[in-house]
Structure formats: structure tokens, C-alpha cells
PDB file of C-alpha atoms in Angstrom:
ATOM      1  CA  MET A 257     -54.085 -41.247  40.728  1.00 52.00           C
ATOM      2  CA  THR A 258     -51.887 -44.226  39.938  1.00 62.00           C
ATOM      3  CA  GLU A 259     -49.372 -45.202  42.581  1.00 82.00           C
ATOM      4  CA  ARG A 260     -45.788 -44.768  41.432  1.00 83.00           C
ATOM      5  CA  PRO A 261     -43.911 -48.084  41.232  1.00 91.00           C
ATOM      6  CA  ARG A 262     -40.997 -48.401  43.632  1.00 93.00           C
ATOM      7  CA  THR A 263     -38.633 -49.060  40.744  1.00 93.00           C
ATOM      8  CA  LEU A 264     -39.419 -45.651  39.229  1.00 92.00           C
ATOM      9  CA  THR A 265     -39.018 -44.004  42.615  1.00 93.00           C
ATOM     10  CA  ALA A 266     -35.619 -45.668  43.118  1.00 94.00           C
ATOM     11  CA  LEU A 267     -34.411 -44.661  39.645  1.00 93.00           C
ATOM     12  CA  CYS A 268     -35.416 -41.033  40.248  1.00 93.00           C
ATOM     13  CA  ILE A 269     -33.679 -40.907  43.611  1.00 95.00           C
ATOM     14  CA  ILE A 270     -30.525 -42.459  42.152  1.00 94.00           C
ATOM     15  CA  GLY A 271     -30.651 -40.052  39.206  1.00 92.00           C
ATOM     16  CA  TRP A 272     -31.115 -36.964  41.346  1.00 93.00           C
ATOM     17  CA  SER A 273     -28.354 -38.158  43.674  1.00 95.00           C
ATOM     18  CA  ALA A 274     -26.004 -38.508  40.691  1.00 91.00           C
ATOM     19  CA  ILE A 275     -26.929 -35.006  39.515  1.00 91.00           C
ATOM     20  CA  ALA A 276     -26.347 -33.594  43.016  1.00 93.00           C
ATOM     21  CA  LEU A 277     -22.998 -35.402  43.198  1.00 92.00           C
ATOM     22  CA  ALA A 278     -21.959 -33.988  39.814  1.00 86.00           C
ATOM     23  CA  VAL A 279     -22.980 -30.454  40.775  1.00 86.00           C
ATOM     24  CA  GLY A 280     -21.292 -30.797  44.166  1.00 87.00           C
ATOM     25  CA  SER A 281     -18.058 -32.036  42.629  1.00 83.00           C
ATOM     26  CA  VAL A 282     -18.025 -29.082  40.223  1.00 78.00           C
ATOM     27  CA  ILE A 283     -18.629 -26.636  43.062  1.00 81.00           C
ATOM     28  CA  LEU A 284     -15.951 -28.206  45.252  1.00 85.00           C
ATOM     29  CA  ARG A 285     -13.460 -28.322  42.375  1.00 80.00           C
ATOM     30  CA  SER A 286     -13.906 -24.848  40.942  1.00 74.00           C
ATOM     31  CA  ASP A 287     -10.435 -25.136  39.413  1.00 78.00           C
ATOM     32  CA  LEU A 288     -11.788 -27.845  37.092  1.00 73.00           C
ATOM     33  CA  LEU A 289     -14.692 -25.645  36.073  1.00 71.00           C
ATOM     34  CA  ALA A 290     -12.345 -22.772  35.278  1.00 75.00           C
ATOM     35  CA  ALA A 291     -10.226 -25.092  33.104  1.00 77.00           C
ATOM     36  CA  LEU A 292     -13.184 -26.311  31.045  1.00 75.00           C
ATOM     37  CA  PRO A 293     -13.811 -24.764  27.649  1.00 79.00           C
ATOM     38  CA  GLU A 294     -16.911 -22.572  27.691  1.00 79.00           C
ATOM     39  CA  ALA A 295     -18.811 -24.894  25.329  1.00 75.00           C
ATOM     40  CA  GLU A 296     -18.267 -27.870  27.654  1.00 76.00           C
ATOM     41  CA  ALA A 297     -19.328 -25.893  30.725  1.00 76.00           C
ATOM     42  CA  VAL A 298     -22.517 -24.711  29.017  1.00 80.00           C
ATOM     43  CA  GLY A 299     -23.218 -28.137  27.511  1.00 78.00           C
ATOM     44  CA  GLY A 300     -22.695 -29.864  30.840  1.00 79.00           C
ATOM     45  CA  THR A 301     -24.998 -27.423  32.596  1.00 83.00           C
ATOM     46  CA  ILE A 302     -27.705 -27.928  29.986  1.00 86.00           C
ATOM     47  CA  ALA A 303     -27.313 -31.715  30.195  1.00 83.00           C
ATOM     48  CA  LEU A 304     -27.619 -31.726  33.995  1.00 87.00           C
ATOM     49  CA  ALA A 305     -30.615 -29.371  33.939  1.00 91.00           C
ATOM     50  CA  GLY A 306     -32.301 -31.391  31.196  1.00 90.00           C
ATOM     51  CA  SER A 307     -31.759 -34.587  33.151  1.00 90.00           C
ATOM     52  CA  ALA A 308     -33.169 -33.054  36.339  1.00 93.00           C
ATOM     53  CA  VAL A 309     -36.299 -31.812  34.524  1.00 94.00           C
ATOM     54  CA  ALA A 310     -36.715 -35.169  32.770  1.00 92.00           C
ATOM     55  CA  LEU A 311     -36.499 -36.978  36.113  1.00 92.00           C
ATOM     56  CA  LEU A 312     -39.152 -34.641  37.498  1.00 94.00           C
ATOM     57  CA  GLY A 313     -41.507 -35.681  34.684  1.00 93.00           C
ATOM     58  CA  TYR A 314     -40.548 -39.314  35.238  1.00 90.00           C
ATOM     59  CA  TRP A 315     -41.255 -38.929  38.984  1.00 92.00           C
ATOM     60  CA  ARG A 316     -44.680 -37.468  38.220  1.00 92.00           C
ATOM     61  CA  MET A 317     -45.221 -40.344  35.739  1.00 91.00           C
ATOM     62  CA  ARG A 318     -45.682 -38.058  32.774  1.00 93.00           C
ATOM     63  CA  ARG A 319     -44.903 -39.341  29.321  1.00 93.00           C
ATOM     64  CA  TRP A 320     -43.030 -36.163  28.447  1.00 95.00           C
ATOM     65  CA  GLY A 321     -40.549 -37.019  31.222  1.00 92.00           C
ATOM     66  CA  LEU A 322     -39.804 -40.370  29.636  1.00 91.00           C
ATOM     67  CA  TRP A 323     -39.384 -38.850  26.168  1.00 93.00           C
ATOM     68  CA  LEU A 324     -37.219 -36.033  27.541  1.00 93.00           C
ATOM     69  CA  ILE A 325     -34.941 -38.590  29.205  1.00 90.00           C
ATOM     70  CA  LEU A 326     -34.639 -40.336  25.855  1.00 90.00           C
ATOM     71  CA  ALA A 327     -33.903 -37.032  24.081  1.00 92.00           C
ATOM     72  CA  VAL A 328     -31.245 -36.014  26.634  1.00 87.00           C
ATOM     73  CA  ALA A 329     -29.627 -39.459  26.357  1.00 86.00           C
ATOM     74  CA  CYS A 330     -29.594 -39.274  22.548  1.00 88.00           C
ATOM     75  CA  ALA A 331     -28.091 -35.775  22.653  1.00 86.00           C
ATOM     76  CA  ARG A 332     -25.419 -37.029  25.056  1.00 83.00           C
ATOM     77  CA  VAL A 333     -24.531 -39.957  22.797  1.00 84.00           C
ATOM     78  CA  ILE A 334     -24.401 -37.727  19.717  1.00 86.00           C
ATOM     79  CA  ALA A 335     -22.147 -35.265  21.564  1.00 81.00           C
ATOM     80  CA  GLY A 336     -19.891 -38.185  22.469  1.00 81.00           C
ATOM     81  CA  TRP A 337     -19.747 -39.453  18.898  1.00 85.00           C
ATOM     82  CA  LEU A 338     -18.858 -35.959  17.714  1.00 83.00           C
ATOM     83  CA  ASP A 339     -16.053 -35.872  20.320  1.00 79.00           C
ATOM     84  CA  LEU A 340     -17.604 -32.881  22.070  1.00 75.00           C
ATOM     85  CA  PHE A 341     -17.649 -34.771  25.390  1.00 75.00           C
ATOM     86  CA  PRO A 342     -16.063 -38.042  26.428  1.00 78.00           C
ATOM     87  CA  LEU A 343     -18.598 -40.874  26.184  1.00 81.00           C
ATOM     88  CA  ARG A 344     -18.566 -43.348  29.058  1.00 83.00           C
ATOM     89  CA  LEU A 345     -20.373 -46.657  29.422  1.00 86.00           C
ATOM     90  CA  THR A 346     -22.652 -45.157  32.085  1.00 82.00           C
ATOM     91  CA  ASP A 347     -23.766 -42.563  29.523  1.00 79.00           C
ATOM     92  CA  LEU A 348     -25.304 -45.444  27.600  1.00 83.00           C
ATOM     93  CA  VAL A 349     -26.358 -47.928  30.283  1.00 89.00           C
ATOM     94  CA  TRP A 350     -28.034 -45.589  32.784  1.00 87.00           C
ATOM     95  CA  PRO A 351     -30.422 -43.893  30.309  1.00 86.00           C
ATOM     96  CA  ALA A 352     -31.153 -47.270  28.700  1.00 88.00           C
ATOM     97  CA  ILE A 353     -32.240 -48.668  32.067  1.00 92.00           C
ATOM     98  CA  ILE A 354     -34.450 -45.654  32.763  1.00 91.00           C
ATOM     99  CA  VAL A 355     -36.077 -45.781  29.324  1.00 90.00           C
ATOM    100  CA  VAL A 356     -36.653 -49.551  29.389  1.00 92.00           C
ATOM    101  CA  VAL A 357     -38.240 -49.389  32.847  1.00 93.00           C
ATOM    102  CA  GLY A 358     -40.316 -46.385  31.771  1.00 90.00           C
ATOM    103  CA  LEU A 359     -41.520 -48.219  28.680  1.00 91.00           C
ATOM    104  CA  TYR A 360     -42.478 -51.186  30.859  1.00 92.00           C
ATOM    105  CA  TYR A 361     -44.746 -48.892  32.910  1.00 90.00           C
ATOM    106  CA  TYR A 362     -45.721 -46.713  29.935  1.00 87.00           C
ATOM    107  CA  ARG A 363     -49.461 -47.407  30.194  1.00 87.00           C
ATOM    108  CA  ARG A 364     -49.432 -46.091  33.750  1.00 86.00           C
ATOM    109  CA  PHE A 365     -47.895 -42.776  32.640  1.00 86.00           C
ATOM    110  CA  SER A 366     -50.274 -39.962  31.748  1.00 83.00           C
TER     111      SER A 366
END
């Protein structure tokens, strides 16, 4: 088995930490969750779950993980352009970094 590069490991840990922080902030601020429209709550849950699964594939150095990260990022950008969710700079930069690094190591993915 190919050893996972430290850069990929760091990106996964940062990504999972961000997901845990987002979930934790929603749990701690249940008043915000109650105020969200149902579509945003469902969409946010799907986005977080999709990101977590994509990072799992990325961690295991599977190509599907890289492509799922790209798909989740594209869906997020499209949702932002359609004004379904606010689009922040991190919604563009973070996935771009993950995809570029993944493409750099693409031959090592199975």
C-alpha cells in the first residue's frame, strides 16, 4: 500500500475539524437551526455529510473521494450562484486547495 502524503493527512484533519466545528456550532446554537428554512437545513446537512464522506475517500486515497470533493464543491458554488446559500471565499478556496493537492498526488490514488 502507498503511504499517504502528510499534506493529504493534514488536509483531511483540517477538513474534518471544520465539519466538527460546524456541527458543534449548530448543536450549541439550536436557536439558529430552528430559524433556518427547511431547505437550508437539509441542504447544509447533505453538504456536511457529503464533505465528510469525500474526505474519507480522500484519506483512503481513493479517486472517488477526490471526485466527490470536486462534486460537492461544484454543488456548493452552484447553490451560491442561485442564491440558495451565501457563497463565501472559503467555499471556493478550500475545495480548490484540496482538489489541486489531490490532482498532484493523483497517480498515487487507487
